[in-house]
Short mmCIF file of C-alpha atoms in Angstrom, two decimals:
data_model
loop_
_atom_site.label_atom_id
_atom_site.label_comp_id
_atom_site.label_asym_id
_atom_site.label_seq_id
_atom_site.Cartn_x
_atom_site.Cartn_y
_atom_site.Cartn_z
CA MET W 8 0.00 0.00 0.00
CA SER W 9 1.43 3.39 -1.01
CA GLN W 10 1.47 6.45 1.21
CA GLN W 11 -1.31 7.91 -0.94
CA ASP W 12 -3.56 4.95 -0.18
CA LEU W 13 -3.12 5.16 3.60
CA PRO W 14 -5.63 7.01 5.76
CA ALA W 15 -4.60 10.46 6.93
CA ARG W 16 -2.75 10.67 10.20
CA GLU W 17 -4.31 12.36 13.18
CA ALA W 18 -2.33 15.38 14.36
CA MET W 19 -1.63 16.94 17.75
CA GLU W 20 -0.21 20.42 18.24
CA PHE W 21 2.41 21.40 20.82
CA ASP W 22 4.78 24.24 21.39
CA VAL W 23 7.74 21.84 21.55
CA VAL W 24 8.24 18.21 20.51
CA ILE W 25 11.28 16.39 21.88
CA VAL W 26 12.44 13.13 20.29
CA GLY W 27 14.07 10.86 22.87
CA ALA W 28 13.63 10.50 26.64
CA GLY W 29 17.31 10.35 27.53
CA PRO W 30 19.19 12.85 29.70
CA ALA W 31 19.24 15.54 26.99
CA GLY W 32 15.56 15.29 26.06
CA LEU W 33 14.31 15.12 29.63
CA ALA W 34 16.56 17.98 30.76
CA ALA W 35 15.23 20.10 27.89
CA ALA W 36 11.63 19.25 28.82
CA ILE W 37 12.16 20.13 32.49
CA ALA W 38 14.01 23.35 31.66
CA LEU W 39 11.24 24.47 29.29
CA LYS W 40 8.55 23.94 31.91
CA GLU W 41 10.64 25.70 34.55
CA ALA W 42 11.08 28.64 32.18
CA ASN W 43 7.35 28.87 31.50
CA SER W 44 4.80 26.38 32.80
CA GLU W 45 2.41 27.34 29.98
CA ILE W 46 4.70 25.91 27.27
CA SER W 47 3.22 22.64 26.00
CA VAL W 48 5.89 19.96 25.71
CA VAL W 49 5.71 16.35 24.55
CA VAL W 50 8.53 13.79 24.62
CA VAL W 51 8.26 10.79 22.30
CA GLU W 52 10.37 7.73 23.20
CA LYS W 53 10.85 4.59 21.08
CA GLY W 54 11.58 2.32 24.06
CA SER W 55 8.74 0.45 25.75
CA GLU W 56 9.27 2.69 28.78
CA VAL W 57 11.61 5.50 29.72
CA GLY W 58 15.02 3.94 30.33
CA ALA W 59 14.38 0.78 28.28
CA HIS W 60 16.90 1.87 25.61
CA ILE W 61 19.30 3.70 27.92
CA LEU W 62 22.73 2.11 28.29
CA SER W 63 25.74 3.83 29.82
CA GLY W 64 28.58 3.07 32.25
CA ALA W 65 27.84 5.24 34.11
CA VAL W 66 29.88 7.58 36.22
CA ILE W 67 28.19 10.96 35.98
CA ASP W 68 29.59 14.41 36.55
CA PRO W 69 26.78 16.13 38.48
CA VAL W 70 27.36 19.55 36.92
CA GLY W 71 24.33 19.13 34.65
CA LEU W 72 22.05 17.91 37.44
CA ASP W 73 23.22 20.70 39.71
CA ARG W 74 22.03 23.27 37.18
CA LEU W 75 18.83 21.45 36.27
CA LEU W 76 17.65 20.39 39.74
CA PRO W 77 19.82 22.17 42.33
CA ASP W 78 18.16 20.38 45.26
CA TRP W 79 18.52 16.84 43.90
CA ARG W 80 20.88 15.73 46.70
CA GLY W 81 18.07 16.16 49.20
CA ASP W 82 15.62 14.12 47.13
CA GLU W 83 15.15 10.67 48.70
CA THR W 84 13.84 9.32 45.39
CA ALA W 85 16.97 10.23 43.41
CA PRO W 86 18.74 7.00 42.30
CA ILE W 87 22.14 8.64 42.73
CA LYS W 88 23.60 7.20 45.90
CA THR W 89 27.15 5.96 45.28
CA LYS W 90 29.84 8.62 45.33
CA VAL W 91 33.22 7.74 43.81
CA THR W 92 35.67 7.01 46.63
CA ASP W 93 38.48 5.18 44.80
CA ASP W 94 39.66 6.14 41.31
CA ARG W 95 42.08 3.79 39.50
CA PHE W 96 43.63 3.72 36.03
CA TYR W 97 45.65 0.79 34.62
CA TYR W 98 47.64 -0.22 31.59
CA LEU W 99 47.10 -3.93 30.95
CA GLY W 100 49.54 -6.44 29.52
CA HIS W 101 48.58 -10.04 28.81
CA ASN W 102 49.18 -11.22 32.37
CA GLY W 103 49.95 -8.10 34.35
CA ALA W 104 48.76 -4.58 35.07
CA LEU W 105 50.54 -1.30 35.71
CA ARG W 106 48.62 1.21 37.79
CA LEU W 107 49.18 4.80 36.72
CA PRO W 108 49.61 7.16 39.69
CA ASN W 109 46.67 9.52 40.03
CA ILE W 110 49.07 12.44 40.33
CA MET W 111 50.11 11.83 36.70
CA MET W 112 46.56 12.19 35.44
CA PRO W 113 45.34 15.56 34.12
CA PRO W 114 42.99 17.15 36.70
CA LEU W 115 39.98 16.90 34.37
CA MET W 116 40.33 13.09 34.47
CA SER W 117 39.64 12.93 38.21
CA ASN W 118 36.35 11.35 39.25
CA HIS W 119 36.35 13.10 42.63
CA GLY W 120 32.83 14.35 43.28
CA ASN W 121 31.24 12.12 40.63
CA TYR W 122 28.62 9.40 41.15
CA ILE W 123 28.20 5.82 39.94
CA VAL W 124 24.67 5.25 38.68
CA SER W 125 22.38 3.32 36.41
CA LEU W 126 21.63 5.98 33.79
CA GLY W 127 18.40 4.20 32.92
CA SER W 128 17.23 4.63 36.51
CA VAL W 129 18.28 8.28 36.45
CA CYS W 130 16.21 8.84 33.30
CA ARG W 131 13.16 7.17 34.85
CA TRP W 132 13.52 9.50 37.81
CA LEU W 133 13.94 12.55 35.56
CA ALA W 134 10.79 11.50 33.70
CA THR W 135 8.79 11.67 36.95
CA LYS W 136 10.11 15.20 37.48
CA ALA W 137 9.13 16.19 33.95
CA GLU W 138 5.65 14.71 34.22
CA ALA W 139 5.11 16.46 37.55
CA LEU W 140 5.72 19.74 35.71
CA GLY W 141 3.14 18.87 33.05
CA VAL W 142 5.34 17.34 30.34
CA GLU W 143 3.59 14.64 28.29
CA ILE W 144 5.76 11.56 27.69
CA TYR W 145 4.78 8.94 25.10
CA PRO W 146 6.93 5.79 25.45
CA GLY W 147 6.58 2.99 22.94
CA PHE W 148 6.26 5.34 19.95
CA ALA W 149 9.17 5.67 17.54
CA ALA W 150 9.57 8.97 15.72
CA ALA W 151 9.93 7.67 12.17
CA GLU W 152 9.61 10.76 9.99
CA VAL W 153 10.46 14.46 10.13
CA LEU W 154 7.58 16.73 9.10
CA TYR W 155 8.44 19.75 7.00
CA GLY W 156 6.42 22.86 6.19
CA GLU W 157 5.99 24.40 2.77
CA GLY W 158 9.07 26.57 3.28
CA GLY W 159 11.22 23.60 4.29
CA ALA W 160 11.27 24.26 8.05
CA VAL W 161 10.88 21.36 10.46
CA GLU W 162 7.37 21.35 11.91
CA GLY W 163 7.43 18.20 14.04
CA VAL W 164 7.63 14.43 13.62
CA ALA W 165 5.38 11.52 12.78
CA THR W 166 5.43 8.29 14.74
CA GLY W 167 5.69 5.05 12.82
CA ASP W 168 2.68 3.13 11.58
CA MET W 169 1.89 0.00 13.62
CA GLY W 170 0.59 -3.31 12.32
CA ILE W 171 2.34 -3.53 8.94
CA GLY W 172 3.45 -7.01 7.89
CA LYS W 173 6.76 -8.09 6.37
CA SER W 174 5.24 -7.76 2.90
CA GLY W 175 4.48 -4.09 3.53
CA ALA W 176 0.73 -4.68 3.60
CA PRO W 177 -1.35 -3.57 6.61
CA LYS W 178 -2.50 -6.32 8.98
CA ASP W 179 -5.79 -6.41 10.86
CA SER W 180 -4.00 -4.65 13.73
CA PHE W 181 -2.91 -1.71 11.52
CA THR W 182 -2.84 1.68 13.21
CA ARG W 183 -1.69 4.84 11.46
CA GLY W 184 1.08 6.83 13.08
CA MET W 185 0.42 10.17 14.75
CA GLU W 186 1.66 13.59 13.64
CA LEU W 187 3.15 15.55 16.52
CA ARG W 188 3.40 19.11 15.25
CA ALA W 189 5.33 21.84 17.01
CA LYS W 190 6.72 25.33 16.75
CA TYR W 191 10.14 23.83 17.58
CA THR W 192 11.40 20.24 17.58
CA LEU W 193 14.44 19.06 19.53
CA PHE W 194 16.16 15.83 18.49
CA ALA W 195 17.70 13.86 21.37
CA GLU W 196 17.93 10.34 19.92
CA GLY W 197 21.42 9.50 21.16
CA ALA W 198 24.44 8.51 19.08
CA ARG W 199 23.76 8.06 15.34
CA GLY W 200 20.15 9.08 15.69
CA ASN W 201 18.13 8.04 12.66
CA LEU W 202 16.34 11.38 12.20
CA GLY W 203 19.39 13.35 13.31
CA LYS W 204 21.41 11.65 10.58
CA GLN W 205 18.80 12.68 8.01
CA LEU W 206 18.73 16.27 9.25
CA ILE W 207 22.52 16.54 9.18
CA ALA W 208 22.46 15.46 5.54
CA LYS W 209 19.44 17.56 4.48
CA PHE W 210 20.68 20.82 6.00
CA ASN W 211 24.42 20.16 5.37
CA LEU W 212 25.07 20.53 9.09
CA ALA W 213 28.40 18.66 8.94
CA ASP W 214 29.94 20.95 6.31
CA GLY W 215 33.30 22.25 7.50
CA ARG W 216 33.45 19.75 10.35
CA GLU W 217 35.61 16.68 10.86
CA PRO W 218 33.88 13.32 10.32
CA GLN W 219 32.01 12.13 13.38
CA LYS W 220 33.86 9.28 15.12
CA PHE W 221 32.30 6.45 17.07
CA GLY W 222 33.02 3.68 19.51
CA LEU W 223 31.04 0.60 20.44
CA GLY W 224 30.39 0.23 24.16
CA LEU W 225 29.47 -3.19 25.55
CA LYS W 226 28.32 -3.62 29.12
CA GLU W 227 27.32 -6.28 31.63
CA LEU W 228 25.77 -5.78 35.04
CA TRP W 229 26.86 -8.28 37.70
CA GLN W 230 25.87 -9.00 41.25
CA VAL W 231 29.11 -9.99 42.94
CA ALA W 232 29.95 -11.71 46.20
CA PRO W 233 29.97 -9.23 49.13
CA ASP W 234 33.68 -9.82 49.79
CA LYS W 235 34.45 -8.87 46.16
CA HIS W 236 32.53 -5.60 46.28
CA ARG W 237 34.34 -2.28 46.72
CA LYS W 238 31.51 0.25 46.81
CA GLY W 239 32.54 3.54 45.21
CA MET W 240 35.51 2.12 43.29
CA VAL W 241 35.97 3.21 39.68
CA GLN W 242 38.54 1.38 37.59
CA HIS W 243 39.54 2.12 33.98
CA SER W 244 42.12 0.40 31.81
CA PHE W 245 43.61 0.40 28.32
CA GLY W 246 45.89 -2.02 26.50
CA TRP W 247 45.24 -5.79 26.47
CA PRO W 248 43.37 -7.51 24.88
CA LEU W 249 43.54 -4.89 22.09
CA ASP W 250 46.77 -4.44 20.15
CA ASN W 251 48.60 -1.12 20.05
CA SER W 252 46.95 -0.02 16.80
CA THR W 253 43.38 -0.60 18.04
CA GLY W 254 41.84 1.98 20.36
CA GLY W 255 39.60 1.17 23.28
CA GLY W 256 39.48 0.37 26.97
CA SER W 257 37.48 -0.92 29.89
CA PHE W 258 35.61 0.12 33.01
CA LEU W 259 34.57 -1.50 36.28
CA TYR W 260 32.22 0.47 38.53
CA HIS W 261 31.24 -0.85 41.99
CA PHE W 262 27.97 0.66 43.22
CA ASP W 263 24.81 0.17 45.26
CA ASP W 264 24.29 -3.28 46.85
CA ASN W 265 27.02 -5.56 45.49
CA LEU W 266 26.51 -4.41 41.90
CA VAL W 267 29.37 -4.05 39.42
CA SER W 268 29.05 -2.55 35.95
CA VAL W 269 31.76 -3.94 33.69
CA GLY W 270 32.19 -2.64 30.19
CA PHE W 271 34.46 -2.47 27.21
CA VAL W 272 34.72 0.16 24.46
CA VAL W 273 36.25 -0.45 21.04
CA HIS W 274 36.89 2.54 18.80
CA LEU W 275 35.14 1.85 15.49
CA ASN W 276 38.08 2.99 13.38
CA TYR W 277 39.72 -0.40 13.94
CA LYS W 278 41.36 -1.89 10.85
CA ASN W 279 41.20 -5.69 11.12
CA PRO W 280 37.87 -7.03 9.79
CA TYR W 281 38.37 -10.20 11.83
CA LEU W 282 38.14 -8.30 15.12
CA SER W 283 35.03 -8.90 17.23
CA PRO W 284 34.32 -6.25 19.87
CA PHE W 285 32.08 -8.69 21.75
CA GLU W 286 34.78 -11.35 21.91
CA GLU W 287 37.39 -8.79 22.99
CA PHE W 288 35.07 -7.82 25.85
CA GLN W 289 34.69 -11.44 26.93
CA ARG W 290 38.44 -11.96 26.71
CA PHE W 291 39.09 -8.84 28.80
CA LYS W 292 37.15 -10.31 31.74
CA THR W 293 39.69 -13.17 31.97
CA HIS W 294 42.55 -10.80 32.87
CA PRO W 295 44.02 -11.52 36.33
CA LEU W 296 43.28 -7.94 37.44
CA VAL W 297 39.53 -8.33 36.98
CA ARG W 298 38.47 -11.98 36.80
CA GLY W 299 38.49 -12.44 40.56
CA THR W 300 35.83 -9.76 40.95
CA PHE W 301 33.29 -12.06 39.29
CA GLU W 302 34.08 -15.33 41.10
CA GLY W 303 30.89 -16.44 42.83
CA GLY W 304 28.93 -13.66 41.09
CA LYS W 305 25.97 -13.66 38.73
CA ARG W 306 25.56 -11.83 35.45
CA LEU W 307 22.26 -9.92 35.49
CA ALA W 308 22.14 -7.92 32.27
CA TYR W 309 23.90 -7.24 28.99
CA GLY W 310 23.71 -4.53 26.34
CA ALA W 311 25.61 -2.54 23.74
CA ARG W 312 25.41 0.95 22.23
CA ALA W 313 27.43 3.14 19.90
CA LEU W 314 29.13 6.21 21.40
CA THR W 315 30.02 9.48 19.70
CA GLU W 316 33.77 10.11 19.94
CA GLY W 317 34.49 12.96 17.53
CA GLY W 318 34.10 15.68 20.12
CA TRP W 319 34.99 19.32 19.52
CA GLN W 320 36.05 18.93 15.87
CA SER W 321 33.07 16.81 14.82
CA VAL W 322 30.06 18.52 16.40
CA PRO W 323 27.86 19.56 13.46
CA LYS W 324 25.98 22.80 13.17
CA LEU W 325 23.24 22.30 15.74
CA THR W 326 20.35 24.30 14.35
CA PHE W 327 18.10 24.43 11.30
CA PRO W 328 14.74 26.09 10.67
CA GLY W 329 12.31 24.74 13.26
CA GLY W 330 14.62 22.71 15.45
CA ALA W 331 17.95 21.65 16.88
CA LEU W 332 20.14 18.67 17.75
CA ILE W 333 20.90 18.06 21.44
CA GLY W 334 22.83 15.46 23.43
CA CYS W 335 24.55 12.68 21.50
CA ASP W 336 22.49 13.43 18.40
CA ALA W 337 24.97 16.32 18.31
CA GLY W 338 27.94 14.38 19.71
CA PHE W 339 28.89 15.89 23.06
CA MET W 340 30.64 12.92 24.71
CA ASN W 341 34.01 13.56 26.34
CA VAL W 342 36.05 10.55 25.15
CA PRO W 343 38.92 10.37 27.67
CA ARG W 344 36.49 10.92 30.56
CA ILE W 345 34.01 8.42 29.03
CA LYS W 346 31.25 10.82 30.03
CA GLY W 347 28.49 12.48 28.07
CA SER W 348 25.36 12.63 30.21
CA HIS W 349 26.41 15.89 31.89
CA ASN W 350 26.94 17.57 28.50
CA ALA W 351 23.70 16.04 27.22
CA MET W 352 21.78 17.68 30.07
CA LEU W 353 23.61 20.97 29.61
CA SER W 354 22.84 20.99 25.88
CA GLY W 355 19.17 20.27 26.56
CA MET W 356 19.03 23.21 28.96
CA LEU W 357 20.93 25.49 26.58
CA ALA W 358 18.54 24.69 23.72
CA ALA W 359 15.51 25.01 26.01
CA GLU W 360 16.62 28.50 27.03
CA GLN W 361 16.63 29.63 23.40
CA VAL W 362 13.32 27.92 22.62
CA ALA W 363 11.65 29.60 25.60
CA LEU W 364 12.95 33.00 24.50
CA ALA W 365 11.75 32.39 20.94
CA LEU W 366 8.27 31.34 22.07
CA ALA W 367 8.02 34.34 24.38
CA ALA W 368 8.78 36.56 21.38
CA GLY W 369 6.02 34.90 19.35
CA ARG W 370 8.42 33.15 16.99
CA ALA W 371 7.99 29.70 15.43
CA HIS W 372 9.79 27.45 12.92
CA ASP W 373 12.78 29.77 12.58
CA GLU W 374 16.38 28.97 13.40
CA LEU W 375 17.62 29.06 17.00
CA THR W 376 20.98 30.46 15.97
CA MET W 377 21.99 31.58 19.45
CA TYR W 378 22.03 27.96 20.66
CA ASP W 379 24.55 26.98 18.01
CA GLU W 380 26.61 30.08 18.67
CA ALA W 381 26.58 29.64 22.44
CA TRP W 382 27.69 26.04 23.00
CA ARG W 383 31.42 26.42 22.32
CA GLY W 384 31.66 29.18 24.95
CA SER W 385 29.57 27.23 27.46
CA LEU W 386 30.52 24.53 29.98
CA ILE W 387 30.08 22.00 27.17
CA GLY W 388 32.61 23.71 24.95
CA ARG W 389 35.11 24.14 27.74
CA ASP W 390 34.77 20.44 28.61
CA LEU W 391 35.31 19.26 25.03
CA LYS W 392 37.95 21.72 23.85
CA ARG W 393 40.50 20.65 26.47
CA VAL W 394 40.33 17.01 25.30
CA ARG W 395 39.89 17.61 21.57
CA ASN W 396 43.17 15.96 20.61
CA ALA W 397 43.01 12.86 22.80
CA LYS W 398 41.10 10.73 20.27
CA PRO W 399 42.92 11.78 17.06
CA LEU W 400 46.35 11.45 18.71
CA TRP W 401 45.41 7.95 19.89
CA SER W 402 44.24 7.02 16.40
CA LYS W 403 47.31 8.50 14.71
CA TYR W 404 50.08 7.22 16.97
CA GLY W 405 48.61 4.08 18.55
CA THR W 406 47.72 3.35 22.15
CA LEU W 407 51.01 3.85 24.01
CA ALA W 408 52.33 6.94 22.21
CA GLY W 409 48.86 8.33 21.55
CA ILE W 410 47.74 8.21 25.17
CA ALA W 411 51.04 9.70 26.34
CA LEU W 412 50.75 12.57 23.87
CA GLY W 413 47.04 12.98 24.61
CA GLY W 414 47.79 13.16 28.34
CA LEU W 415 50.44 15.81 27.71
CA ASP W 416 48.01 17.78 25.57
CA MET W 417 45.32 17.63 28.27
CA TRP W 418 47.85 18.89 30.82
CA THR W 419 48.87 21.82 28.61
CA ASN W 420 45.22 22.59 27.83
CA THR W 421 44.66 22.80 31.58
CA LEU W 422 47.24 25.61 31.48
CA GLY W 423 45.50 27.24 28.52
CA PHE W 424 47.48 26.14 25.46
CA SER W 425 48.13 23.16 23.19
CA LEU W 426 51.34 22.06 21.48
CA PHE W 427 49.31 20.39 18.75
CA GLY W 428 46.65 22.96 17.89
CA THR W 429 43.61 20.98 16.79
CA VAL W 430 44.42 17.57 15.29
CA SER W 431 42.34 16.15 12.45
CA HIS W 432 40.45 12.87 12.85
CA GLY W 433 41.10 11.79 9.28
CA LYS W 434 38.78 9.41 7.48
CA PRO W 435 35.40 8.21 8.78
CA ASP W 436 35.16 4.91 10.64
CA TYR W 437 33.54 2.98 7.78
CA ALA W 438 36.62 3.65 5.62
CA SER W 439 39.15 2.29 8.11
CA LEU W 440 38.86 -1.47 7.46
CA LYS W 441 41.65 -3.19 5.55
CA PRO W 442 40.82 -5.95 3.06
CA ALA W 443 40.79 -9.34 4.78
CA ALA W 444 43.70 -10.54 2.64
CA GLN W 445 45.93 -8.02 4.45
CA CYS W 446 44.91 -9.15 7.95
CA LYS W 447 45.22 -12.20 10.16
CA PRO W 448 42.13 -13.99 11.49
CA ILE W 449 41.77 -13.81 15.28
CA ALA W 450 41.16 -17.06 17.16
CA TYR W 451 38.93 -16.34 20.14
CA PRO W 452 38.50 -18.83 23.00
CA LYS W 453 35.18 -20.56 23.51
CA PRO W 454 33.01 -19.15 26.33
CA ASP W 455 32.90 -21.05 29.60
CA GLY W 456 29.36 -20.00 30.53
CA LYS W 457 30.53 -18.73 33.93
CA LEU W 458 32.73 -15.72 33.25
CA THR W 459 32.60 -15.56 29.46
CA PHE W 460 29.51 -16.02 27.31
CA ASP W 461 28.24 -16.21 23.75
CA ARG W 462 26.23 -13.51 22.04
CA LEU W 463 22.85 -15.21 21.95
CA SER W 464 22.75 -15.91 25.70
CA SER W 465 23.83 -12.31 26.21
CA VAL W 466 21.09 -10.91 24.00
CA PHE W 467 18.60 -12.93 26.07
CA LEU W 468 19.66 -10.87 29.11
CA SER W 469 18.93 -7.63 27.23
CA ASN W 470 15.21 -8.59 27.09
CA THR W 471 15.22 -7.72 23.40
CA ASN W 472 11.95 -8.24 21.58
CA HIS W 473 10.58 -7.26 18.18
CA GLU W 474 7.30 -8.00 16.47
CA GLU W 475 8.40 -10.65 13.94
CA ASP W 476 5.82 -9.86 11.25
CA GLN W 477 6.96 -6.36 10.33
CA PRO W 478 9.11 -4.84 7.59
CA PRO W 479 12.86 -5.21 8.22
CA HIS W 480 14.32 -2.27 10.12
CA LEU W 481 17.85 -3.04 8.88
CA LYS W 482 17.88 -1.93 5.26
CA VAL W 483 20.50 -3.30 2.86
CA ALA W 484 20.55 -0.98 -0.15
CA ASP W 485 22.41 -3.28 -2.55
CA MET W 486 22.62 -7.00 -1.74
CA ALA W 487 24.98 -7.63 -4.67
CA LEU W 488 27.40 -5.06 -3.26
CA GLN W 489 27.15 -6.68 0.17
CA LYS W 490 28.31 -9.97 -1.33
CA ALA W 491 30.97 -8.54 -3.64
CA SER W 492 32.55 -6.22 -1.07
CA GLU W 493 31.50 -6.87 2.54
CA HIS W 494 31.83 -10.63 2.07
CA ASP W 495 34.35 -11.17 -0.69
CA VAL W 496 36.77 -8.34 0.14
CA PHE W 497 36.33 -7.86 3.89
CA ALA W 498 35.36 -11.43 4.93
CA GLY W 499 31.98 -10.47 6.37
CA PRO W 500 32.86 -8.19 9.31
CA SER W 501 29.15 -7.63 10.05
CA SER W 502 29.06 -11.11 11.59
CA ARG W 503 31.72 -9.95 14.06
CA TYR W 504 31.15 -6.23 14.69
CA CYS W 505 27.48 -6.75 15.59
CA PRO W 506 27.29 -7.42 19.36
CA ALA W 507 23.94 -9.19 19.07
CA GLY W 508 24.41 -11.84 16.39
CA VAL W 509 22.12 -10.08 13.92
CA TYR W 510 24.20 -10.73 10.78
CA GLU W 511 25.38 -14.07 9.38
CA TRP W 512 26.92 -15.21 6.13
CA VAL W 513 25.56 -18.71 5.57
CA ASP W 514 27.51 -20.74 3.04
CA GLU W 515 25.35 -22.38 0.43
CA GLY W 516 27.98 -23.82 -1.88
CA SER W 517 29.39 -21.06 -4.06
CA ASP W 518 26.56 -18.67 -3.20
CA PRO W 519 26.79 -17.49 0.44
CA LYS W 520 23.58 -15.96 1.75
CA PHE W 521 23.41 -12.84 3.93
CA VAL W 522 21.02 -13.60 6.81
CA ILE W 523 19.66 -10.81 9.00
CA ASN W 524 18.29 -11.89 12.40
CA ALA W 525 16.59 -8.56 13.02
CA GLN W 526 14.80 -9.81 16.13
CA ASN W 527 18.18 -9.87 17.94
CA CYS W 528 18.92 -6.18 17.31
CA VAL W 529 19.75 -4.16 20.44
CA HIS W 530 19.69 -0.87 18.50
CA CYS W 531 23.41 -0.19 18.98
CA LYS W 532 23.69 1.33 15.42
CA THR W 533 27.13 -0.21 14.77
CA CYS W 534 26.09 -1.61 11.37
CA ASP W 535 24.90 1.84 10.29
CA ILE W 536 28.34 3.19 11.20
CA LYS W 537 30.87 0.45 10.37
CA ASP W 538 29.63 -1.18 7.15
CA PRO W 539 32.51 -0.45 4.74
CA ASN W 540 30.15 0.68 1.96
CA GLN W 541 27.54 2.43 4.10
CA ASN W 542 25.18 -0.12 2.58
CA ILE W 543 23.21 -0.86 5.77
CA THR W 544 20.81 1.66 7.24
CA TRP W 545 19.16 1.28 10.64
CA VAL W 546 15.60 2.63 10.84
CA PRO W 547 13.20 2.44 13.79
CA PRO W 548 11.18 -0.76 14.05
CA GLU W 549 7.65 -0.71 15.43
CA GLY W 550 7.43 1.31 18.63
CA ALA W 551 8.45 -0.50 21.85
CA GLY W 552 10.65 -2.92 19.89
CA GLY W 553 14.26 -3.53 20.88
CA PRO W 554 15.94 -4.04 24.25
CA ASN W 555 14.22 -3.58 27.57
CA TYR W 556 17.16 -2.68 29.78
CA GLN W 557 16.77 -2.65 33.53
CA GLU W 558 19.28 -0.81 35.74
CA MET W 559 21.62 -0.22 32.79
#
């Protein structure tokens, strides 16, 4: 059935529509209502509930919360209880670990005063604050389309149609999506947001910027034995199991009642198509420094999500007629600190300030230019500018030299200057893979089912679910190209870079078949980023589909 044959959508009018109920979107909603309680605000969220698609470490810098809700420390309901008490940083070899003295670390790397949290729980709590102020929140509805006015300005979004079968024909359960129209629309979808990606292309927002860079973050939540728990301890590492030319690192965060968040990040500009970020994560847990933490423990949850890593050089223009990008749709993560939620909140508040002023002046659908002009001079800009060279130096010189030079640069930036100026990121992540013929396959050990696991049992712990009879949400533009290049030249890296076992090349004699297990997808967006031909596009499935993370 064509768009012309479908019934018209119903429409609702608001002052502001916000896409995504993460820290940026919820902070923007709260700030708008605090600026003027009469502003009508709706937040649309593709997860089944607020927090269902939120995955982060997370150690948060409270600077954003302090500005948004100054009295949060006195709120008994705030799920922010574990203050960092022990901050450790290690370089790992195969069998040993070298702890770097804290005194060597640039001051901005200190976690003193920060908190270990479940960011999903924080977002659920922020949602209650927003709703108490009169914000409408619609979970389970994916924003699938940007609505444009006759002059080309953004005028809102449409949620996806429900009840369409794999063939594209409506089922008996068919329900048309809803138009959510607004004077201004803020996009807070997280890293590699589907609509944000479209807006960046349509309005040429990335012109004059470095390519956005990404990492893939994988995380497990464990309940450990009481004698293994060190509440308030934060531990980061780099080095093994990755080689010197592959960027990434790990985290272990001890918080609440015997909970440990363990995670691993692989920079997506890695070169070897045989590398599997998931398997590197599992291998990392066997290191003598960390494996003892999990003896006698139980793995509770698993998930994965792409991270924006381009920082200062890669942030696109943030505004266009009728709206703006906020949070990781814009790319405000601080890579060496592995923190972005504070900047996400700050960006939501900064955009909300300009929206409130525009509405008060009777404006609508114009460009919020002051938001784009203000961020580099704000707390966000100051946070990102000081670390702008850490990622490109790491990529250019490898782990050991790159981190040493990046540390030096962060120290000099603390003093107000840089020896390197602003270093270029170079080519985008999808262009970094070498042909398989130039690389060695990597033999990964089999999982033991106690400390290390396979992908399918891990996906089970993410509570991922999709309606099976629906159009595929992972779009391969040219299947012949996928075979000729992704398979024949690069040896099928999609079967390894995907942390959820979505992609398989199944040999059928001389004609291997590309199989997409879309029901496994945890919405990490890695395929949309890393496919060497940009031949795979992630689009939102039916609302409420995907992972249902708890305490992640």
